Tab-separated table of C-alpha atoms in Angstrom:
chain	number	residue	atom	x	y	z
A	1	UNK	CA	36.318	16.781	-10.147
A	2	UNK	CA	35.862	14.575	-7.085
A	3	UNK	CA	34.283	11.375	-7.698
A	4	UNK	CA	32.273	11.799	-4.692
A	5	UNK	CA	30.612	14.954	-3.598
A	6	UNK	CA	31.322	16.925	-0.425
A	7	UNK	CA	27.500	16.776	0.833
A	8	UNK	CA	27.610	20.315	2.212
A	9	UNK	CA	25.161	21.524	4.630
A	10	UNK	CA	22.370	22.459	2.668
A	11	UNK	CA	20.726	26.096	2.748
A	12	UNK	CA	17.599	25.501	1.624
A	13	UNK	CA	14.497	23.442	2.168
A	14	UNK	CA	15.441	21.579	-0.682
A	15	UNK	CA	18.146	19.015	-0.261
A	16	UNK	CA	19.669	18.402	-3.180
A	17	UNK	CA	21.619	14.776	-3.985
A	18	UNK	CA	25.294	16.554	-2.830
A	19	UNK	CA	23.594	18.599	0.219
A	20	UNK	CA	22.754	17.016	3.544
A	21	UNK	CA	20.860	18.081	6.459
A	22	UNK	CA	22.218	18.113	9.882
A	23	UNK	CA	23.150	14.598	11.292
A	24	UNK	CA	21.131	14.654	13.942
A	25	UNK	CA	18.153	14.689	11.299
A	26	UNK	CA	19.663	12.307	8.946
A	27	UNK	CA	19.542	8.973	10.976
A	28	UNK	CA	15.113	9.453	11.379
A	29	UNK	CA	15.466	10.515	7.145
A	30	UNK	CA	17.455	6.750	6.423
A	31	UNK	CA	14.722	5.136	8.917
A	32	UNK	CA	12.167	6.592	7.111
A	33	UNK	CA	13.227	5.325	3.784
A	34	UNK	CA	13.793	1.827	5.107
A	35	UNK	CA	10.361	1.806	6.392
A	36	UNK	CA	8.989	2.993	2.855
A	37	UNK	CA	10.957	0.418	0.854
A	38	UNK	CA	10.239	-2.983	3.581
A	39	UNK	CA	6.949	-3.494	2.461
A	40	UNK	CA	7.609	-4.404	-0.730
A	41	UNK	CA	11.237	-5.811	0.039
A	42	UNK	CA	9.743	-8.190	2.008
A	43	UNK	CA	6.334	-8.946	0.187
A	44	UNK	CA	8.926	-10.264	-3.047
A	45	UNK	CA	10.884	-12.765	-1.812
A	46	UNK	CA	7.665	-14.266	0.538
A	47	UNK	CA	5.355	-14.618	-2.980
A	48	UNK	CA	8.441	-16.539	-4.260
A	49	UNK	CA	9.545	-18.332	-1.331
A	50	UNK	CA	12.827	-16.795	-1.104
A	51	UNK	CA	13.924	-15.785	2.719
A	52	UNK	CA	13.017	-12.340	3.181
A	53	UNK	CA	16.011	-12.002	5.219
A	54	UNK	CA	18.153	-12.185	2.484
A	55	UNK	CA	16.316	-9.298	0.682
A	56	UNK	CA	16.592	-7.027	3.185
A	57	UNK	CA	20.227	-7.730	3.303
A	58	UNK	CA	21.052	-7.920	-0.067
A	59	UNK	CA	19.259	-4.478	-0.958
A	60	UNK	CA	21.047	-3.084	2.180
A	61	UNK	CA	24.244	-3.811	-0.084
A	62	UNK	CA	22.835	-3.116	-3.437
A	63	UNK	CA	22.138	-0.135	-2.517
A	64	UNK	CA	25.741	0.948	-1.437
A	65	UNK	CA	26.978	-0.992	-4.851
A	66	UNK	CA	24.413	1.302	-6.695
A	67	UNK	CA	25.755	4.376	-4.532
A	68	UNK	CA	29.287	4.051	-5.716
A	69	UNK	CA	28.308	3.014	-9.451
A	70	UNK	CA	26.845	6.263	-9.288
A	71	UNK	CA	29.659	8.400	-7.556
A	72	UNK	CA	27.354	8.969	-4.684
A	73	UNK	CA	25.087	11.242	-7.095
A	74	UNK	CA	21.613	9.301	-7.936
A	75	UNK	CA	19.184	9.045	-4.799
A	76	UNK	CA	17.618	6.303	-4.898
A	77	UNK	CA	16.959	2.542	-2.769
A	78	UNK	CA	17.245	-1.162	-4.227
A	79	UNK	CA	14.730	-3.551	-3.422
A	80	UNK	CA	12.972	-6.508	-4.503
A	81	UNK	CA	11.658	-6.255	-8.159
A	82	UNK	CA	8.076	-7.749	-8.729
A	83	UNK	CA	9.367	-8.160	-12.018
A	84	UNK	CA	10.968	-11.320	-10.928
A	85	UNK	CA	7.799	-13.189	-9.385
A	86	UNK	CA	6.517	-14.428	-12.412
A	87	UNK	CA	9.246	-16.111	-13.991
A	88	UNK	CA	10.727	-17.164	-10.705
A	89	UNK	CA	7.043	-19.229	-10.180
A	90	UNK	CA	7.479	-20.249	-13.682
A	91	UNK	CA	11.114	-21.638	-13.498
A	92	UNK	CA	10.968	-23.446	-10.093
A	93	UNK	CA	7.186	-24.674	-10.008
A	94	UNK	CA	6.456	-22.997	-6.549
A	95	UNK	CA	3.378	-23.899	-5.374
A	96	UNK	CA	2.705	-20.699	-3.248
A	97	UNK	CA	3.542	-21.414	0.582
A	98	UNK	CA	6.586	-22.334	2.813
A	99	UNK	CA	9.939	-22.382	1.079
A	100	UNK	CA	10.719	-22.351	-2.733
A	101	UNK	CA	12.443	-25.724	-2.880
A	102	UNK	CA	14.215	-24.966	-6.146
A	103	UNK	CA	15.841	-21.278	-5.250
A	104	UNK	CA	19.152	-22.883	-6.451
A	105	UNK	CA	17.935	-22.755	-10.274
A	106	UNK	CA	16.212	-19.712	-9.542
A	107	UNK	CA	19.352	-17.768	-8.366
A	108	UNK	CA	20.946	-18.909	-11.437
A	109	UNK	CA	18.699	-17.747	-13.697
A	110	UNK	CA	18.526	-13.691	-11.486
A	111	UNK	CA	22.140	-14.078	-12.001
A	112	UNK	CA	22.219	-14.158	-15.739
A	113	UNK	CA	19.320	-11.301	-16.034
A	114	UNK	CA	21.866	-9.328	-13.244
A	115	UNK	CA	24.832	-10.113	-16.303
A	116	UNK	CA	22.608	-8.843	-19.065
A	117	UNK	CA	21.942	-6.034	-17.424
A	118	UNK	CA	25.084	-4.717	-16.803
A	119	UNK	CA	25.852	-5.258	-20.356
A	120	UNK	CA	23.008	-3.229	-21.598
A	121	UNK	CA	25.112	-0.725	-18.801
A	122	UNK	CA	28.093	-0.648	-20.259
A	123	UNK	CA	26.207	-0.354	-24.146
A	124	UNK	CA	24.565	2.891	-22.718
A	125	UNK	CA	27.581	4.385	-21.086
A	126	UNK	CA	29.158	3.835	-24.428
A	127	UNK	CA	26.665	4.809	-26.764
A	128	UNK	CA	23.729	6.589	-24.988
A	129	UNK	CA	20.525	5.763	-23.942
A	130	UNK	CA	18.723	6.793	-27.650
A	131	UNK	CA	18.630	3.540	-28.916
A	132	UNK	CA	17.315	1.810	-25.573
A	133	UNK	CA	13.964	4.271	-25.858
A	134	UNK	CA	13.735	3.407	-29.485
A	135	UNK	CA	14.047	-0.381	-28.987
A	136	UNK	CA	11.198	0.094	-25.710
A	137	UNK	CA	9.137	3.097	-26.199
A	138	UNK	CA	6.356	3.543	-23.823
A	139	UNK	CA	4.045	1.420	-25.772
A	140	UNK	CA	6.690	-1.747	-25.238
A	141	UNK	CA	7.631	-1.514	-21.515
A	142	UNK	CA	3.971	-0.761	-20.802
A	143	UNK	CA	3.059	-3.960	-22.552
A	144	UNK	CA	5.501	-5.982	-21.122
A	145	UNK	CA	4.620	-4.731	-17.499
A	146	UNK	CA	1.111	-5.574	-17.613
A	147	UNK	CA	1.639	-8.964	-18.856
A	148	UNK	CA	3.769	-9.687	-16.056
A	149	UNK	CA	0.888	-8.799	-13.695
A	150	UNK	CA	-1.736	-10.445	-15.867
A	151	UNK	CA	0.578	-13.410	-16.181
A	152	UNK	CA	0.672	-13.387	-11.983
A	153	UNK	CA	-3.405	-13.267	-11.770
A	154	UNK	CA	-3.934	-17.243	-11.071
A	155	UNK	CA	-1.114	-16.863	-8.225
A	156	UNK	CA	-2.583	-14.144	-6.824
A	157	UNK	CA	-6.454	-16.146	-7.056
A	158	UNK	CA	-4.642	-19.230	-5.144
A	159	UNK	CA	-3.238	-16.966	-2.494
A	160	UNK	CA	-6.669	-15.431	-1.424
A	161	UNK	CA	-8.242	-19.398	-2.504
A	162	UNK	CA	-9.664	-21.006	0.880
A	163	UNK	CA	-12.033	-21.385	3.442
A	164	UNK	CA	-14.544	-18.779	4.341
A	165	UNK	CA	-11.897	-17.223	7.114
A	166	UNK	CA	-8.826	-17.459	4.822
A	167	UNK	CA	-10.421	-15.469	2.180
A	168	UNK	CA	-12.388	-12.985	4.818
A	169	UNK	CA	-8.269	-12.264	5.837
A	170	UNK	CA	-6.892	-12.066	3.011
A	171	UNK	CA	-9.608	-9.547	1.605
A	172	UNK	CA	-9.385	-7.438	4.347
A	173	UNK	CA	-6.059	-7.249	3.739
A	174	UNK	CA	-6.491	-6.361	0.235
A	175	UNK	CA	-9.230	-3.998	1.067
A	176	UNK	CA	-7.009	-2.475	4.030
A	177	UNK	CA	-4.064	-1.480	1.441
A	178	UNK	CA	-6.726	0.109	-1.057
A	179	UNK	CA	-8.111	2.150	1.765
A	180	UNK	CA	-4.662	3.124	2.876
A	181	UNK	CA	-3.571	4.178	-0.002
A	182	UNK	CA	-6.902	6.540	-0.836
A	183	UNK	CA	-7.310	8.061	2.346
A	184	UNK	CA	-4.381	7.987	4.540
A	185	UNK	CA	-1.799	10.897	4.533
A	186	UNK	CA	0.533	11.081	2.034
A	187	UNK	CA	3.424	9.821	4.279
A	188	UNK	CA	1.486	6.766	5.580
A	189	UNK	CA	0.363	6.264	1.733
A	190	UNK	CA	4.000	4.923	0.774
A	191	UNK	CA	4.101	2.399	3.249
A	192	UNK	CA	0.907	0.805	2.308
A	193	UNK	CA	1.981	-2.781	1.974
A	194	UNK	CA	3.720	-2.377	5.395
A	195	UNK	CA	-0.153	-0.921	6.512
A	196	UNK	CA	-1.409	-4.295	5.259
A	197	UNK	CA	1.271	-6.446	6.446
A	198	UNK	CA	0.131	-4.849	10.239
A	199	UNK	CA	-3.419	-4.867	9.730
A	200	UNK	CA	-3.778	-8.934	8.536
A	201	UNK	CA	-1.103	-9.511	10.992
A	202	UNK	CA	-3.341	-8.569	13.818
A	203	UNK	CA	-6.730	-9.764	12.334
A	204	UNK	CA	-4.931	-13.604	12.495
A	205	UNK	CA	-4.021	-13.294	15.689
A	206	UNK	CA	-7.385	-12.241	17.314
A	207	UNK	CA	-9.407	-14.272	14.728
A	208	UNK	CA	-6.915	-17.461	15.065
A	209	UNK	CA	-4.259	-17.320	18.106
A	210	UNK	CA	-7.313	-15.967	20.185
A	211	UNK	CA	-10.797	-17.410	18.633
A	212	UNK	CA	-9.433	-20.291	16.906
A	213	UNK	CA	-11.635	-19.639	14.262
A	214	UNK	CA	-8.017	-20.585	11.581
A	215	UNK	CA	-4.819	-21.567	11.810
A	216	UNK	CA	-2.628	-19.464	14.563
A	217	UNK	CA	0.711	-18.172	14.130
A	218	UNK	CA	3.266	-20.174	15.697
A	219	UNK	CA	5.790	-18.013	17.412
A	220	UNK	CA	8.506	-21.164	18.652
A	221	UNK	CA	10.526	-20.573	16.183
A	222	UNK	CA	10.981	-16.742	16.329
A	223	UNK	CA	11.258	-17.760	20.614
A	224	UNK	CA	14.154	-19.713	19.429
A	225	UNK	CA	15.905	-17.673	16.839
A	226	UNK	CA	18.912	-15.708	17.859
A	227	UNK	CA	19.315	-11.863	17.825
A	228	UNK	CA	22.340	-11.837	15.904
A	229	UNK	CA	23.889	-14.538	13.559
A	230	UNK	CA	24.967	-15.121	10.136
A	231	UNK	CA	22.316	-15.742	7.105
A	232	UNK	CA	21.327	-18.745	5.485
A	233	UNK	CA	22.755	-17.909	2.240
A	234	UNK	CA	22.154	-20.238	-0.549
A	235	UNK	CA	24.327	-21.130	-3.654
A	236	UNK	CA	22.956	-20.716	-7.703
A	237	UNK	CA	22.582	-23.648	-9.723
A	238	UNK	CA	23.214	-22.400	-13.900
A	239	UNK	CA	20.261	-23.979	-15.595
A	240	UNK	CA	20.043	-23.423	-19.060
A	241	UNK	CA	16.069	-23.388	-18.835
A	242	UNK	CA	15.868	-21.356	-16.210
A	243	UNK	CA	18.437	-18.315	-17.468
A	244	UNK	CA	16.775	-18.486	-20.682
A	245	UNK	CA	13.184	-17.866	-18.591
A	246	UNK	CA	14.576	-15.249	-15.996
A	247	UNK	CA	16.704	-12.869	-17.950
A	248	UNK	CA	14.739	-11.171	-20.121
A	249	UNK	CA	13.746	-9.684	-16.841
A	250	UNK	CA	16.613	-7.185	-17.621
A	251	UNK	CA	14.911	-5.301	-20.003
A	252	UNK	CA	12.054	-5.027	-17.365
A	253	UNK	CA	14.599	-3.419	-14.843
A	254	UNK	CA	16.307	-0.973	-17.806
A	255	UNK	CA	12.586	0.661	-18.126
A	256	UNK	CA	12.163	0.844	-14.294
A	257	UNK	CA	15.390	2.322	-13.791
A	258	UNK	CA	15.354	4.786	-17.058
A	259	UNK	CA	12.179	6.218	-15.729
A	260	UNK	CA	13.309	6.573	-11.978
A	261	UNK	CA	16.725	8.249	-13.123
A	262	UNK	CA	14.745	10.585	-15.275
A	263	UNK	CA	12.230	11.370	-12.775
A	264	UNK	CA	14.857	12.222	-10.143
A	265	UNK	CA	16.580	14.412	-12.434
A	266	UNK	CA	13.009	16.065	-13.166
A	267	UNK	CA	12.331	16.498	-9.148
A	268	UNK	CA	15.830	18.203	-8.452
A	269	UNK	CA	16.247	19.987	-11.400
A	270	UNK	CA	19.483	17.915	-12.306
A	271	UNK	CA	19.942	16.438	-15.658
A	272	UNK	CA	20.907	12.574	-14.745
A	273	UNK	CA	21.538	11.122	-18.073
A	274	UNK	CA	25.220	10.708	-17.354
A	275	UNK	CA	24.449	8.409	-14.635
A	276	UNK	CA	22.020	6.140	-16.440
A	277	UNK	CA	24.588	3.802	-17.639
A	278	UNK	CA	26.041	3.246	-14.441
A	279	UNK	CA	22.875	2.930	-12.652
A	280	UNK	CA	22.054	-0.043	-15.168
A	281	UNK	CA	25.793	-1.476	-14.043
A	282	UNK	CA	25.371	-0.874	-10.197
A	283	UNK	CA	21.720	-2.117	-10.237
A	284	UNK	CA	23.210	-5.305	-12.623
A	285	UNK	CA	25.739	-5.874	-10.401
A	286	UNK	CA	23.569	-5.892	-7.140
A	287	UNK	CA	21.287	-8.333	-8.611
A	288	UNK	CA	24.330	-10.532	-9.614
A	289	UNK	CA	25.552	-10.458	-5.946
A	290	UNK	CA	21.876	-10.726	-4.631
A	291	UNK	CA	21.632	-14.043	-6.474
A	292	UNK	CA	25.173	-15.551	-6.163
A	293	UNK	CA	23.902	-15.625	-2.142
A	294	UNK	CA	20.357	-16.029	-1.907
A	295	UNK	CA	18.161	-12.777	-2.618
A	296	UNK	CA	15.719	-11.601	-4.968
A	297	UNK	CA	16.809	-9.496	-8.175
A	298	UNK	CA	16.852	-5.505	-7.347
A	299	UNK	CA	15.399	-2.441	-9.004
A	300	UNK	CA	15.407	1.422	-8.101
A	301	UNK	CA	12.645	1.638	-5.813
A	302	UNK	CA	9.765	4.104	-6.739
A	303	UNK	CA	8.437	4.283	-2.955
A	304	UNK	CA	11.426	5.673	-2.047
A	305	UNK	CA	11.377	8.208	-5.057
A	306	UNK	CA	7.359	9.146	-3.572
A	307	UNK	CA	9.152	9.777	0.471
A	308	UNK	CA	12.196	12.484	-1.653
A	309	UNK	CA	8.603	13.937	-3.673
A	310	UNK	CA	7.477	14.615	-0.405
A	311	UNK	CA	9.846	15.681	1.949
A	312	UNK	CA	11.861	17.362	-0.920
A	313	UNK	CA	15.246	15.354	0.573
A	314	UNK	CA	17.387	13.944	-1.823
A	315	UNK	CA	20.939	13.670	0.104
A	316	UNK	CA	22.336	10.052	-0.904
A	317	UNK	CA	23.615	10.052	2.333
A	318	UNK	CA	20.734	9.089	3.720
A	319	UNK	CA	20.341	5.932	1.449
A	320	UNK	CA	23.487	5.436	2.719
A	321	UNK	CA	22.043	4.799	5.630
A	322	UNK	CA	19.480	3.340	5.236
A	323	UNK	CA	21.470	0.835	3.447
A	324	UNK	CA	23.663	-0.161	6.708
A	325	UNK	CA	20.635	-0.251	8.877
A	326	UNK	CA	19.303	-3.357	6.410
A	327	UNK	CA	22.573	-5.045	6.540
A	328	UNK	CA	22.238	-5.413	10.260
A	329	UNK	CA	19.052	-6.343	10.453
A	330	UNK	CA	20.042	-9.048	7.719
A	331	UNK	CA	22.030	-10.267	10.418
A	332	UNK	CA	19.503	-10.815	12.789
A	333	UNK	CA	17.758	-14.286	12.594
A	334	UNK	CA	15.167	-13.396	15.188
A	335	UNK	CA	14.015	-10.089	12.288
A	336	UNK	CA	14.231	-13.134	10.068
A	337	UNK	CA	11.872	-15.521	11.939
A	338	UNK	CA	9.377	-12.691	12.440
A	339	UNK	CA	9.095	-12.273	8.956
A	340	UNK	CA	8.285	-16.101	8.657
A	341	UNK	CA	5.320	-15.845	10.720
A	342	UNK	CA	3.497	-13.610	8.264
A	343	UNK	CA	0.419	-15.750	7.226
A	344	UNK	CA	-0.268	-17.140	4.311
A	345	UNK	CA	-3.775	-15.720	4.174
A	346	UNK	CA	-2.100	-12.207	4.733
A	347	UNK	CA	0.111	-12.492	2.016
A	348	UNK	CA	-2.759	-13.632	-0.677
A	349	UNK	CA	-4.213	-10.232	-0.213
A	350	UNK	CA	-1.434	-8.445	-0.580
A	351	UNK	CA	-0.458	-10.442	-3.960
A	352	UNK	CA	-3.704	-9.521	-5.168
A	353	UNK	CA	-2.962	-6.033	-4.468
A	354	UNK	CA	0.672	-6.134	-5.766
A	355	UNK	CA	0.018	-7.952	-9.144
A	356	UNK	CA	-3.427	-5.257	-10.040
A	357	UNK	CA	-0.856	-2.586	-8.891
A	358	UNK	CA	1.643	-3.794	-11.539
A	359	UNK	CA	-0.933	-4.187	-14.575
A	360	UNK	CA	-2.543	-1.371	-13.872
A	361	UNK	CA	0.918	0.977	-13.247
A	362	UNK	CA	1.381	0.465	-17.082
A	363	UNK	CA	-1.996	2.137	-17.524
A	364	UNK	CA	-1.019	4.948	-16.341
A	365	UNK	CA	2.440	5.139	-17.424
A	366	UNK	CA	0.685	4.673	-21.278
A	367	UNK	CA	-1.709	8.093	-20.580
A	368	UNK	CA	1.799	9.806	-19.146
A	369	UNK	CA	3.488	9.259	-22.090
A	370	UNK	CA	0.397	9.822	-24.370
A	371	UNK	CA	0.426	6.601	-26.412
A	372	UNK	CA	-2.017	6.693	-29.511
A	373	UNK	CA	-4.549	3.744	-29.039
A	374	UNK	CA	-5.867	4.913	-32.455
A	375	UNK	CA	-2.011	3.519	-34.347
A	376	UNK	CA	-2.807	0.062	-35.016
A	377	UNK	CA	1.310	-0.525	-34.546
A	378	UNK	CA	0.448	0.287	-30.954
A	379	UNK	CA	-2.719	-1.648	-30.540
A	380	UNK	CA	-1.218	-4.991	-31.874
A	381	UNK	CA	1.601	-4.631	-29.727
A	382	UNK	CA	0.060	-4.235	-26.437
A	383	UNK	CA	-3.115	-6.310	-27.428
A	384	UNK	CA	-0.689	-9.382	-28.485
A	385	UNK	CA	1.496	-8.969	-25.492
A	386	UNK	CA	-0.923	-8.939	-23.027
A	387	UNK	CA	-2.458	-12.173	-24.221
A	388	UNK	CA	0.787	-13.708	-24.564
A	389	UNK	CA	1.532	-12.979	-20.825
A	390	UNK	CA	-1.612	-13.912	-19.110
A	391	UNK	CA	-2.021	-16.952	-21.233
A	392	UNK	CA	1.219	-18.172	-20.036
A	393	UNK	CA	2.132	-18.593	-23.665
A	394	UNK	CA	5.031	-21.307	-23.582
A	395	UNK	CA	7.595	-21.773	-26.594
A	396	UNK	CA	9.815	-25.062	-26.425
A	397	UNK	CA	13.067	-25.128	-28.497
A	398	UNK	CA	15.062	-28.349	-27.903
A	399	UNK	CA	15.587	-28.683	-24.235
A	400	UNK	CA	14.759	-24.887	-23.483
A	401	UNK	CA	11.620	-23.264	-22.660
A	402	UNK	CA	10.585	-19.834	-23.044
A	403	UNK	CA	7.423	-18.611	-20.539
A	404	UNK	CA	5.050	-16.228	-20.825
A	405	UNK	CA	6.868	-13.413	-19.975
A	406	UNK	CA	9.699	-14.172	-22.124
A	407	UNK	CA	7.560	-14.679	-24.972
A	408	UNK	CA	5.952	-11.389	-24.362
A	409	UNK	CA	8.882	-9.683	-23.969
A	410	UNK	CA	10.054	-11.000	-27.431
A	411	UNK	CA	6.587	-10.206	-28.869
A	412	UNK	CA	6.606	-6.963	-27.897
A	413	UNK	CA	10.139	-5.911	-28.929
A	414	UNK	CA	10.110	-7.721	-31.866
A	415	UNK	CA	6.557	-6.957	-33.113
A	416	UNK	CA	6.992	-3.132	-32.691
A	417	UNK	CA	10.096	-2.606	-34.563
A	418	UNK	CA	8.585	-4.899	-37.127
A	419	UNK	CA	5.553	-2.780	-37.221
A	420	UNK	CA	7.665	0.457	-37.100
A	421	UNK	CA	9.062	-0.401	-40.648
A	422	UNK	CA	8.793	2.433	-42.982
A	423	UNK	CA	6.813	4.337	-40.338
A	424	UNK	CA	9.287	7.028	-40.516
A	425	UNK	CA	8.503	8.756	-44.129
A	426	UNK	CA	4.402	7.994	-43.284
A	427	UNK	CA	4.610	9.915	-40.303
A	428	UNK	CA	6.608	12.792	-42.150
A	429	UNK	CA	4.136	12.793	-44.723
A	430	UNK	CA	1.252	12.892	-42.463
A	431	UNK	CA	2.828	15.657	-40.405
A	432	UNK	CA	3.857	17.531	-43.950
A	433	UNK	CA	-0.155	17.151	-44.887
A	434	UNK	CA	-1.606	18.348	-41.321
A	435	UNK	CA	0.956	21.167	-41.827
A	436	UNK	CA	-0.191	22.102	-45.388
A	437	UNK	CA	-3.622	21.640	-44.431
């Protein structure tokens, strides 16, 4: 068997993962999946004062490592994981504008979640993925999620936090990506945050470049940037504190990416489970590289999974391409400098938007999976997790300290399989009585 497929001309209006369409109509496909995963790639790195540059570039090339962890047979796009934000804020003390002055330690700390991760890869590849589902059922990665966007509520309050114009922007542009994503078509509803970026964009400069009613957007140094030149990368510092803080992010991206390789498999009919493993590795690895250099940590990216729902194209070709089309552009300083001038104001609505999004995601993924509110195992999970997260609840062992989102993370694990002791005969009984009954 080849390692990689032969992507055959497909025959059908389905395009499965080894099929591709003609080239001509591949190029627009990769575009269009760039365009659906910027948004958010972008939107990351700017709530943690990373250089958004450096996320488009590094998910360009995460997404190739992910391609060929994969042998070329798992559709999907790596971008910038919200499930970073939080501890990144945490760990380096960002205070919400300009640049992150303490990426170093930050970097260090992705890099050790990025390590962890590929271990739990090459677990899985050995032993399956049974015991990751048992360890974080439903009721567990739900929990976790929403503390991390309960946990990101006072950011998110800050951002949108000013004068009467400020806030009038930044709800607009919170109202603008609600409205999007109810009423526009389907195709211009995964590219929402990109919708937002556009619309605040444009209400600063007519309320502030032309009214001076706030601050405009200063365009010398995007005048000044070149088209084309190497990135500003930036080296790790390994701080104990922070790797301590930032890795149990891992377990955050090992949900994400179980779900998205299941769902794929679900859309094209293609049982994926002997890819999960290496998905964890390629997506482990491409967070390790994004962080040895400067970018944020990576996850499978679900807007990307919504454009292949849609279009029913799922060639990894065209995430192929895609993926060189952000490498080049993570080449250009002047696509970097633009990205700079996004204002503050702008991006406080769209952190509102992002961190409801994230809480409320694990809403929904609790009523998918049917989790029974009524079991007080899962009620003290989830009820102990979430206040743990949005408290910011902060455990200090010698010279390390664990956040919020570390501690829920623990909690959450820890509490359910404590809770889950002996559960096994009680549930057989109570299934044996229904029966008999």
């Amino acid at each position: 068997m080849r390692y990689f497929p032969s992507w055959s001309l497909t025959r059908s209006s389905t395009v499965l993962p080894d099929e591709r369409l003609p080239w001509g109509t591949m190029f627009p496909m990769g575009l269009q999946h760039l365009v659906a995963m910027s948004g958010s790639t972008i939107l990351g790195p700017l709530l943690m004062g990373f250089d958004p540059n450096l996320a488009i570039l590094f998910s360009g090339i995460g997404t190739l490592i992910f391609f060929i962890c994969t042998a070329g047979r798992v559709p999907s796009y790596l971008g910038s994981s919200f499930a970073f934000i939080s501890v990144v804020i945490a760990a380096t003390g960002y205070a919400g504008s300009g640049v992150n002055p303490d990426i170093g330690g930050a970097l260090g700390g992705i890099i050790a979640a990025g390590a962890l991760y590929v271990l739990i890869g090459v677990i899985v590849m050995a032993t399956g993925t049974g015991w990751v589902e048992k360890l974080m059922p439903p009721a567990v990665t739900g929990a976790v999620g929403a503390a991390i966007g309960l946990n990101l509520a006072p950011v998110g309050i800050s951002g949108i936090s000013g004068d009467g114009i400020h806030m009038l922007v930044a709800l607009l542009t919170l109202l603008s990506v609600a409205l999007v994503s109810v009423y526009a078509p389907i195709a211009v509803r995964r590219v929402s945050i990109l919708a937002g970026i556009l619309l605040g964009y444009v209400l600063v400069l007519i309320l502030g470049n032309g009214f001076g009613l706030m601050p405009a957007i200063d365009f010398s140094a995007l005048s000044q940037a070149p088209w084309f030149g190497m990135p500003n990368f930036v080296a790790p510092r390994f701080e104990s504190s922070a790797m301590v803080m930032i890795a149990p992010v891992a377990f955050i991206l090992v949900a994400e990416n179980l779900g998205h390789i299941k769902a794929i498999g679900g859309m094209t009919k293609q049982n994926m489970d002997r890819y999960i493993g290496r998905g964890f590795i390629g997506d482990g690895l491409a967070t390790m590289l994004a962080g040895s250099g400067g970018g944020t940590g990576v996850t499978t990216y679900v807007e990307n999974m919504g454009v292949m729902a849609v279009t029913r194209v799922f060639s990894t070709l065209i995430f192929v391409i895609a993926a060189v089309i952000a490498i080049l552009l993570g080449f250009s300083p002047k696509f970097g400098a633009l990205l700079h001038t996004i204002p503050g104001p702008v991006l406080g609505g769209l952190g509102v938007a992002v961190f409801g999004l994230i809480a409320a995601a694990m809403v929904r993924l609790w009523v998918d999976n049917r989790v029974d509110f009524s079991d007080p195992r899962n009620l003290f999970t989830v009820g102990i997790t979430l206040i743990f997260g949005a408290g910011n609840f902060t455990v200090s062992i010698g010279g390390f300290a664990i956040g919020g989102i570390g501690t829920a993370t623990l909690a959450a694990i820890i509490l359910y399989q404590i809770l889950s002791i002996g559960r096994g005969k009680a549930d057989r009984a109570a299934e044996q009585a229904a029966n008999n009954d």
